[in-house]
Coordinates of C-alpha atoms in Angstrom, one line a residue:
X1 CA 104.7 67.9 80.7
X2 CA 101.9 67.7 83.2
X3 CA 100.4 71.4 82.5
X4 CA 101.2 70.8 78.5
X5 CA 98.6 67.9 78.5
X6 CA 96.1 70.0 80.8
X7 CA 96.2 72.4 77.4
X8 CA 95.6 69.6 75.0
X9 CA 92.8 68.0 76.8
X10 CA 90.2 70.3 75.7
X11 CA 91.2 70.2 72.4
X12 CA 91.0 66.4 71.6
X13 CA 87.7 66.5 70.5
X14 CA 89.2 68.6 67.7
X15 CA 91.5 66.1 66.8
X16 CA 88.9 63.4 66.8
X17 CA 86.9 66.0 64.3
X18 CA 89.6 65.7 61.8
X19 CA 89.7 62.2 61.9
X20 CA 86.5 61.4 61.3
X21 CA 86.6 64.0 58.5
X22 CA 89.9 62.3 56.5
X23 CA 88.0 59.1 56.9
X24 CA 84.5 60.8 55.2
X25 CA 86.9 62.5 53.1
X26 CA 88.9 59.3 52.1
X27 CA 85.2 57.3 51.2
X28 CA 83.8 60.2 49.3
X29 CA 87.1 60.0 46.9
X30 CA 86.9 56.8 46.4
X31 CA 83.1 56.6 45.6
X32 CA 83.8 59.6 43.1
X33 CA 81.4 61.3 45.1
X34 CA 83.6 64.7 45.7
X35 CA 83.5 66.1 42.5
X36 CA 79.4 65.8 42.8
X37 CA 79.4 68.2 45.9
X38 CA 80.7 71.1 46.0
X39 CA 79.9 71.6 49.9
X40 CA 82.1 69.5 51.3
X41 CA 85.1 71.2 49.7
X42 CA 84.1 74.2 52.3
X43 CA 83.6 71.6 55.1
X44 CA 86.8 70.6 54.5
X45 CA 89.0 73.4 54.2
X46 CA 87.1 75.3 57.5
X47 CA 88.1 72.3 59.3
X48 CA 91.5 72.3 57.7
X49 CA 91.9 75.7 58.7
X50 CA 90.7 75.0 62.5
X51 CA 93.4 72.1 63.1
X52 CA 96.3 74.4 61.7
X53 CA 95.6 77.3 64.0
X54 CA 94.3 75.1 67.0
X55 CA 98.0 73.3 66.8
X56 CA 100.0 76.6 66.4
X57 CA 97.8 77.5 69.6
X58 CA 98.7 74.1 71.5
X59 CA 102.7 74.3 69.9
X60 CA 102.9 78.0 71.2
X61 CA 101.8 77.6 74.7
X62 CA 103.8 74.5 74.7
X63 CA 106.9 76.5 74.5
X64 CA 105.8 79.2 77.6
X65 CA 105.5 76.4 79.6
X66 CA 108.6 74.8 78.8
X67 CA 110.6 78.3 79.1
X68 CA 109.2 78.6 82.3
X69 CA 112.2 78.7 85.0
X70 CA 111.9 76.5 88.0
X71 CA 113.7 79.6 89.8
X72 CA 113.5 83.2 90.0
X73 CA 116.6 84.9 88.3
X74 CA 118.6 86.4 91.8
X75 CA 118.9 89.6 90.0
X76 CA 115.1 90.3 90.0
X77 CA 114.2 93.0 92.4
X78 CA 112.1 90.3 94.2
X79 CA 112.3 87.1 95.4
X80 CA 109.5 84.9 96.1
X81 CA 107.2 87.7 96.3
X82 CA 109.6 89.5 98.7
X83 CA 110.8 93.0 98.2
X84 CA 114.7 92.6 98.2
X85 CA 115.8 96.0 100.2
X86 CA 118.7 98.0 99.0
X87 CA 121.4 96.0 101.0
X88 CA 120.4 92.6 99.5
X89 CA 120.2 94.0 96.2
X90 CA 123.7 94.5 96.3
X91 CA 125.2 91.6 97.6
X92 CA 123.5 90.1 94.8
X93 CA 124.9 92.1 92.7
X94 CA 128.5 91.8 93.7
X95 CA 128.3 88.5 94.8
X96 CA 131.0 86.5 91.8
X97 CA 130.5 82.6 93.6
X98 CA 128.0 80.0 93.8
X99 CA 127.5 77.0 95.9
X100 CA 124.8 74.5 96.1
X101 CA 122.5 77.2 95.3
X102 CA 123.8 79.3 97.5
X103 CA 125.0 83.1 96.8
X104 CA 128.5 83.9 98.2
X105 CA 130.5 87.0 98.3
X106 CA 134.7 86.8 98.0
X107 CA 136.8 89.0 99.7
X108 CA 137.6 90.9 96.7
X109 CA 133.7 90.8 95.9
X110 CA 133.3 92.9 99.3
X111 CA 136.1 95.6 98.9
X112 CA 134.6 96.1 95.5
X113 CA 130.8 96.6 97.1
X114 CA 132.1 99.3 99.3
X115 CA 134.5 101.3 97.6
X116 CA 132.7 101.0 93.9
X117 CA 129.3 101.9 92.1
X118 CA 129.4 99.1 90.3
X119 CA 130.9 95.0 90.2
X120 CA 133.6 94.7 87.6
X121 CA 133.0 93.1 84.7
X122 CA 132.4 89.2 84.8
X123 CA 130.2 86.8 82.3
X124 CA 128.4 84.7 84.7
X125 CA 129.2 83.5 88.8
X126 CA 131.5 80.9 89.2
X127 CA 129.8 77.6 90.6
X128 CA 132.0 76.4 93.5
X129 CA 132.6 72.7 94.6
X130 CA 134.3 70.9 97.3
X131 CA 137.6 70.8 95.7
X132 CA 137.6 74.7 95.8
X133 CA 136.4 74.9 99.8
X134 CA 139.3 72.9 100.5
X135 CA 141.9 74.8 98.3
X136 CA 140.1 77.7 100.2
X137 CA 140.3 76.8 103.9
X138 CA 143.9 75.9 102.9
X139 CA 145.1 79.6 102.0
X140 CA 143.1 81.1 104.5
X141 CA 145.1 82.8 107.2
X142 CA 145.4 81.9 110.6
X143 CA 143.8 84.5 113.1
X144 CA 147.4 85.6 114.3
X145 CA 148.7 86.3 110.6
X146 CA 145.6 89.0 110.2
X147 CA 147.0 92.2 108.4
X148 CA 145.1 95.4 106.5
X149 CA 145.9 94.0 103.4
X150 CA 144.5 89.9 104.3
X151 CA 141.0 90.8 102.0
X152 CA 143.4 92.2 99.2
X153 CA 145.9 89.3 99.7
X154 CA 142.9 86.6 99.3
X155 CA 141.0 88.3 96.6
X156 CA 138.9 85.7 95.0
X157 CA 139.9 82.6 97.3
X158 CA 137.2 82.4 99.6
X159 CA 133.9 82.8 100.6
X160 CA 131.5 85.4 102.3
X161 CA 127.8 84.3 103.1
X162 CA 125.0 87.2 103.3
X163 CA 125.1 87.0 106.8
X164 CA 128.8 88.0 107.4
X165 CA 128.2 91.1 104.6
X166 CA 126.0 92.7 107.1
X167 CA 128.5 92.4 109.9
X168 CA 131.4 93.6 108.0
X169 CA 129.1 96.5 106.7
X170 CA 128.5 97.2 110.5
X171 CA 132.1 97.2 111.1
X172 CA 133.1 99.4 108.9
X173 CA 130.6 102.4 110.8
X174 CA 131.9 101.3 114.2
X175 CA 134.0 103.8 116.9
X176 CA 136.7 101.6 118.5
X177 CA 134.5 102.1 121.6
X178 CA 131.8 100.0 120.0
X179 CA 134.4 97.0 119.5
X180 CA 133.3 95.8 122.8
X181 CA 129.9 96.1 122.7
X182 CA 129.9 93.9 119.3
X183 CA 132.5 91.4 120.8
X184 CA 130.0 91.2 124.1
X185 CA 127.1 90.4 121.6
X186 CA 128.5 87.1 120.7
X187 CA 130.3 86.2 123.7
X188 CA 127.0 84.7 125.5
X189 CA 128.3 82.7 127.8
X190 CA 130.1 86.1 129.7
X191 CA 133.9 84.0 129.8
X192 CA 135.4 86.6 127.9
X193 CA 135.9 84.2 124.4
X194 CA 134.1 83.4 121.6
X195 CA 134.0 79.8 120.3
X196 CA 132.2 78.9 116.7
X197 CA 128.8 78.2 117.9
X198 CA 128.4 81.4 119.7
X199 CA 129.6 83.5 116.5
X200 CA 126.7 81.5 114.4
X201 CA 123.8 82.7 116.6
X202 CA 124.1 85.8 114.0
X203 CA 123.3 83.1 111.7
X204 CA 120.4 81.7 113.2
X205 CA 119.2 85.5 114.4
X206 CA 119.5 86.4 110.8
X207 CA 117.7 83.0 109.4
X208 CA 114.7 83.2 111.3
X209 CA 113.8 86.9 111.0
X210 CA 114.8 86.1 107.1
X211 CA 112.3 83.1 107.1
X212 CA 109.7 84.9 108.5
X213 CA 109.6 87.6 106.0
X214 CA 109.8 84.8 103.5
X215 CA 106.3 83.4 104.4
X216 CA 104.9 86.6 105.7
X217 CA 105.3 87.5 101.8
X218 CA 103.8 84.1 100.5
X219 CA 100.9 84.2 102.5
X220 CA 98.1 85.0 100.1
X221 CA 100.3 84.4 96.8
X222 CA 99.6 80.5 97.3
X223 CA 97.3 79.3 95.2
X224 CA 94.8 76.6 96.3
X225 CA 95.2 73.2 95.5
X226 CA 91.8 72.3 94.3
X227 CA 93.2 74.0 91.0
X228 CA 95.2 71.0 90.3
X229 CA 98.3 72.9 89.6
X230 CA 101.5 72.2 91.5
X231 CA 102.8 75.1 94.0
X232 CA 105.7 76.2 93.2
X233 CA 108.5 76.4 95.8
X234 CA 111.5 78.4 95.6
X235 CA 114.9 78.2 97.6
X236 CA 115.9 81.7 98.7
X237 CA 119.8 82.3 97.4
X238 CA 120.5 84.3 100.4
X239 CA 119.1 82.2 103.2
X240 CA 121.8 79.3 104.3
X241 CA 120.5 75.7 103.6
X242 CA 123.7 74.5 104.2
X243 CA 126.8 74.2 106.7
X244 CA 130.1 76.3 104.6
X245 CA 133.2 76.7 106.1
X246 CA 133.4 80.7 105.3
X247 CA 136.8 82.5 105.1
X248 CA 135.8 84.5 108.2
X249 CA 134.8 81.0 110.7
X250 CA 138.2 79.4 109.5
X251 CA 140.1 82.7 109.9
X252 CA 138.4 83.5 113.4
X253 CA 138.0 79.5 114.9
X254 CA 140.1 77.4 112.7
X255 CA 139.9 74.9 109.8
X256 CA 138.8 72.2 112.3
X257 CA 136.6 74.9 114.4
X258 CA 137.9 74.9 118.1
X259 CA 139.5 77.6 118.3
X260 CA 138.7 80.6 120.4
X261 CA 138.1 84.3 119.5
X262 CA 139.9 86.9 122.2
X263 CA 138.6 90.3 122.4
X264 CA 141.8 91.8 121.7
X265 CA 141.8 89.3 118.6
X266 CA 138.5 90.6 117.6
X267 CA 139.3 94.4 118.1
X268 CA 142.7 93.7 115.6
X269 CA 140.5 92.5 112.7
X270 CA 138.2 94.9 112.7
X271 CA 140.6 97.5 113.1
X272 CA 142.4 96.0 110.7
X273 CA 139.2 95.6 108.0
X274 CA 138.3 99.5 108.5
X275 CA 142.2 100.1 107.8
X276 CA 141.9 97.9 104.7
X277 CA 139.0 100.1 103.0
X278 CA 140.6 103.2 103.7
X279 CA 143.7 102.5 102.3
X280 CA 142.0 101.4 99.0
X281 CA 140.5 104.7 99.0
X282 CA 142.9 106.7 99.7
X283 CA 145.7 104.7 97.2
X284 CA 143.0 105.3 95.0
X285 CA 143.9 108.8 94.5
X286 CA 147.0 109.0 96.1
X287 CA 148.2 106.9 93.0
X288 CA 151.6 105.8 95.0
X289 CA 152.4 109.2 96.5
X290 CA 152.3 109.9 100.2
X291 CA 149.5 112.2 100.2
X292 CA 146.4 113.3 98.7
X293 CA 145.4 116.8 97.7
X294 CA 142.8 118.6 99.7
X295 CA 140.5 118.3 96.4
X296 CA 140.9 114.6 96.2
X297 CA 140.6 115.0 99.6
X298 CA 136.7 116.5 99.6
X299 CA 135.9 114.1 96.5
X300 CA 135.9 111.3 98.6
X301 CA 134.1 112.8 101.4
X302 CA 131.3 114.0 99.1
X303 CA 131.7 110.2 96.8
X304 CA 128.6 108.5 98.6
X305 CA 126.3 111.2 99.0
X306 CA 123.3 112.8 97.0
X307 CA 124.7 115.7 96.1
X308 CA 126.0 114.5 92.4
X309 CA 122.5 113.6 91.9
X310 CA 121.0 117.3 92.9
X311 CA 119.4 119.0 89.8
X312 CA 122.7 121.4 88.3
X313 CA 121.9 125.0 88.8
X314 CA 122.5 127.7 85.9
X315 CA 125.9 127.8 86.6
X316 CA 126.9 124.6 88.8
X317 CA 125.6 121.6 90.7
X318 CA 126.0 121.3 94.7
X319 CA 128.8 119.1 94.2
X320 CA 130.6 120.9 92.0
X321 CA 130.2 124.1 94.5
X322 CA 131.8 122.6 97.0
X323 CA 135.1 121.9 95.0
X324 CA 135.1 124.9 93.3
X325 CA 134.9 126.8 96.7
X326 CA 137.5 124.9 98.1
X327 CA 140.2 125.4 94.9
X328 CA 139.2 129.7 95.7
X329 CA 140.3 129.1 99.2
X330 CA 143.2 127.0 98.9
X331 CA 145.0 127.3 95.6
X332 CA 147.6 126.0 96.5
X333 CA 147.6 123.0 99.2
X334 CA 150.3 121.4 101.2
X335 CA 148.2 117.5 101.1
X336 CA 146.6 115.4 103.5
X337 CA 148.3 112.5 104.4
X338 CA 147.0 109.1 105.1
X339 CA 146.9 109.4 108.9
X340 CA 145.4 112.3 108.8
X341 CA 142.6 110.9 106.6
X342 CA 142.2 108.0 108.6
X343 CA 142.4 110.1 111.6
X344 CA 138.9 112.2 110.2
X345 CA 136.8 108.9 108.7
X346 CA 137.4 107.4 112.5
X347 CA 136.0 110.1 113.4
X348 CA 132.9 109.7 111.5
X349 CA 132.6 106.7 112.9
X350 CA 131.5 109.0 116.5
X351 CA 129.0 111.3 114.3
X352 CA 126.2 110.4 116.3
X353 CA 127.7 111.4 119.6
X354 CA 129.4 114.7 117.7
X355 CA 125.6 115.5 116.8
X356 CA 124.6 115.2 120.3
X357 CA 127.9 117.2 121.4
X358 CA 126.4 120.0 119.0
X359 CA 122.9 119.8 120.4
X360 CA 123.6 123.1 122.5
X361 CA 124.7 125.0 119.5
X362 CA 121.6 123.9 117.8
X363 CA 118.9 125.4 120.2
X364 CA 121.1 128.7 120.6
X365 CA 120.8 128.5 116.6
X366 CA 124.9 129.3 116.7
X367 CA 127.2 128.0 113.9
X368 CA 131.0 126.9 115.7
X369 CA 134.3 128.0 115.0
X370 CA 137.1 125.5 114.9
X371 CA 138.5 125.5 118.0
X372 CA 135.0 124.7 119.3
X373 CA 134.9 121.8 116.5
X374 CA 138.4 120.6 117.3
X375 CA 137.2 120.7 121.0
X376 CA 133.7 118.5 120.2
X377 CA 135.9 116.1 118.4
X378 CA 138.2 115.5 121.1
X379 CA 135.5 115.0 123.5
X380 CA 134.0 112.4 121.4
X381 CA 136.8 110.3 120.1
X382 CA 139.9 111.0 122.6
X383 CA 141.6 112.1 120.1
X384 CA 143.1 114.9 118.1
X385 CA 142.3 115.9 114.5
X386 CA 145.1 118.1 113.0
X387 CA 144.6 121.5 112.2
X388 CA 145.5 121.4 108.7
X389 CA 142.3 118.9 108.3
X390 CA 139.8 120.4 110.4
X391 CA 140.8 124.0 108.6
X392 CA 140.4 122.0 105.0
X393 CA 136.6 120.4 106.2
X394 CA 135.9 124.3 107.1
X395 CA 137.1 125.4 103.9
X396 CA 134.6 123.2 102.0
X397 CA 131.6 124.0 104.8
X398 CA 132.0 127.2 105.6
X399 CA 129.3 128.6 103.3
X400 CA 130.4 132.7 103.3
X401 CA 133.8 132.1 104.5
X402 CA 133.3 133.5 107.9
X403 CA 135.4 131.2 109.7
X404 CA 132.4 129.4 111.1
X405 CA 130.6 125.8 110.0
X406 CA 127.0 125.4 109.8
X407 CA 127.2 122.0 110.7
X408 CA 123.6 120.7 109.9
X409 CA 124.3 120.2 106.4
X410 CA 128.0 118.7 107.6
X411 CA 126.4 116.5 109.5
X412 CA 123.9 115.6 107.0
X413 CA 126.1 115.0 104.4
X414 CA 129.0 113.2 106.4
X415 CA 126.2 110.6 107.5
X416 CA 125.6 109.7 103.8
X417 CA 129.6 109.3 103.3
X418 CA 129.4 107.2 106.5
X419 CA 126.8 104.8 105.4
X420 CA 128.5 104.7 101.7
X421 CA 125.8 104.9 99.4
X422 CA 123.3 102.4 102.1
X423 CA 121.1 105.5 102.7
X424 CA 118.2 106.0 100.5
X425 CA 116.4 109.6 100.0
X426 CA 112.7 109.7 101.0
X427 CA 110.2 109.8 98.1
X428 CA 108.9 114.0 97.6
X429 CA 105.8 112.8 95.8
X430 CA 102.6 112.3 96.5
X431 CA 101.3 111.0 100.2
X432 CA 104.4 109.7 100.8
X433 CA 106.3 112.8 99.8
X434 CA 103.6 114.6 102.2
X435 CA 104.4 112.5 105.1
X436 CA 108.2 113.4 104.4
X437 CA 107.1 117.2 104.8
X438 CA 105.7 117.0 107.4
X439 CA 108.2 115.4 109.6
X440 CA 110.8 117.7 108.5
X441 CA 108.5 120.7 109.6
X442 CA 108.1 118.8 112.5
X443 CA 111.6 118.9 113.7
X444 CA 113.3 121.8 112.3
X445 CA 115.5 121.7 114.8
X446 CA 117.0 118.6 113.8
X447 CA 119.7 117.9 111.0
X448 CA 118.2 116.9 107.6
X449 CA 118.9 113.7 106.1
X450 CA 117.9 110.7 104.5
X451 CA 116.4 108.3 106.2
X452 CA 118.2 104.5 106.7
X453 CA 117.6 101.5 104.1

């Protein structure tokens, strides 16, 4: 209302105009004194004419300033002047609940972000009160009934903050040997447990690097107050104002918080969790059977990466290369089971230390057979892959059929199916797409890939 009469101040004067006119007016008719001149007919209908327009003016900008939103919509690709990065766009995007303000993932809302392109359908977010915490922290398992199917079992019952979506992301990219390292993270105090306020330093961690970027952004966009116009301020949906009880602090500590978080407790849910995603994957195409086919099998590896997107040559894109290669050279499969594919995305999880294990082959500019693969694998996981899997990955790789993998592009490629879709590709135009080339010429003896969100 305020900035509505700021607008008609200037114009009162015009009002006052018309007034004083319908009283001249009013005299003039009475005194018979219209019909004797002519001018003030004109006078008259220019200020007519004035008042009408001057009111559809003041009636117009009336309405902008009542439409006017008190906050940002969440689904803008900024907020508060911040540049939302890919990561945050999503959670927004999948994220089904509200409270106080406050943007929350489910645990069905999570499975969904990593496994699908898009949310499914919905009309708006469902607005969350206490009643629903309690029903929530009520179905929530205990830390000793955790299974691969708990996400699945809760589906929309419960809540995931912003926070937590970045450390179940980083789970899902973890080797079993980083378990420990991520446990020691939050165990601060060195007694070998984790108790509730040592798991919400990734809270505070997260808020304050969050809060920072927040007025880093606003600095400059403030106007100055000697305009008279209030300053706006907005409450960031993805930054905790508030204290919730999430499905993953009653699951780990408890509904009244006092419980403790084991390592081997720790290791079992996030075991557990990767297990979880895989399975949905792999039922995916499995559709109830007991194994996939080696096709389905290379679909899934090649779901998250950028090759669908490549420009089709005459005949075929990348993508559809690859799985037409792999039909020539194996018409007829036996199927990969789901320990076998679980067996290969753990050991994705160790591609950084099976690029450094291929670092020699690299500078001698020597492709690797499979024995030599199997070999690198078991060096980096402790573990086996079978034959039947590391001969279908070859099958798909191996670019002339040779019986060796150029394992560059492998590499490249199996980091974009590790990430899931979180990699972006760097920009090939203009200064920036410069910059891109030369840093690739710059280390040619590097694998290419996109670079991290």
């Amino acid at each position: 209302m305020a900035a509505i009469a700021r607008r008609i101040v200037p114009n009162v004067h015009l009002v006052n105009r018309f007034a004083q006119c319908s009283r001249t007016f009013r005299t003039n008719l009475s005194n018979g004194s219209i019909s004797s001149n002519p001018g003030i007919y004109m006078y008259c209908t220019a200020v007519a004419t004035s008042v009408y327009f001057g009111w559809k003016w003041i009636r117009k900008n009336a309405v902008v300033e009542a439409a006017k939103p008190t906050r940002r919509m969440t689904d803008e690709p900024s907020l508060r002047g911040l540049k939302l990065n890919h990561r945050e766009r999503r959670f927004i995007k999948f994220a089904s609940a509200e409270y106080q303000g406050q943007l929350y993932m489910t645990p069905q809302d999570f499975i969904e972000s990593v496994t699908d392109s898009e949310p499914r359908p919905r009309m708006k977010r469902r607005i969350l009160h206490e009643r629903d915490l309690d029903q929530f922290a009520q179905e929530t398992p205990v830390l000793s009934k955790g299974s691969p199917d708990m996400f699945r079992n809760i589906f929309d019952r419960g809540t995931i903050s912003y926070t937590e979506y970045l450390f179940l992301l980083s789970i899902l990219t973890k080797p079993q040997t980083g378990f420990r390292i991520a446990f020691n993270m939050f165990d601060t105090d060195g007694n070998e447990r984790v108790d509730k306020e040592e798991f919400l330093v990734l809270e505070k961690i997260f808020s304050t690097a969050r809060r920072d970027r927040l007025n880093r952004a606003l600095e400059g966009a403030v106007k100055s107050s000697t305009t008279g116009e209030d300053v706006e301020v907005l409450e960031d949906e993805l930054q905790k104002s508030h204290v919730v009880d999430t499905t993953l602090l009653l699951h780990f500590f408890g509904r009244k918080g006092k419980q403790d978080l084991k390592f081997e407790e720790f290791k079992m849910f996030m075991e557990n969790l990767q297990t979880e995603v895989l399975e949905i994957e792999f039922n995916e195409f499995s559709k109830g059977l007991p194994a996939i086919t080696e096709l389905d099998f290379a679909k899934i590896l090649l779901r998250y990466t950028y090759l669908q997107s490549d420009q089709p040559t005459k005949r075929m894109s990348r993508y559809e290369m690859y799985l037409e290669r792999l039909l020539d050279r194996i018409p007829e499969g036996k199927g990969i089971t789901f320990n076998e594919f679980k067996s290969f995305c753990q050991f994705l999880n160790t591609l950084d230390d099976f690029a450094i294990a291929m670092r020699m082959y690299t500078l001698a500019d020597q492709p690797i057979s499979q024995e030599e693969f199997h070999r690198a694998v078991k060096i980096c996981t402790g573990a086996e892959l079978s034959p039947h899997i590391v001969d279908t990955v070859f099958k798909i790789f191996d670019d002339d059929g040779d019986g060796q993998l150029s394992y560059k592009e492998f590499i490249a490629i199996m980091r974009d199916r590790l990430h899931r879709g979180f990699k972006q590709q760097q920009s090939r135009e203009g200064w920036e797409g410069f910059k891109a080339c030369v840093k690739d010429a710059m280390n040619t003896d590097q694998p290419q890939q996109p670079s991290l969100t």
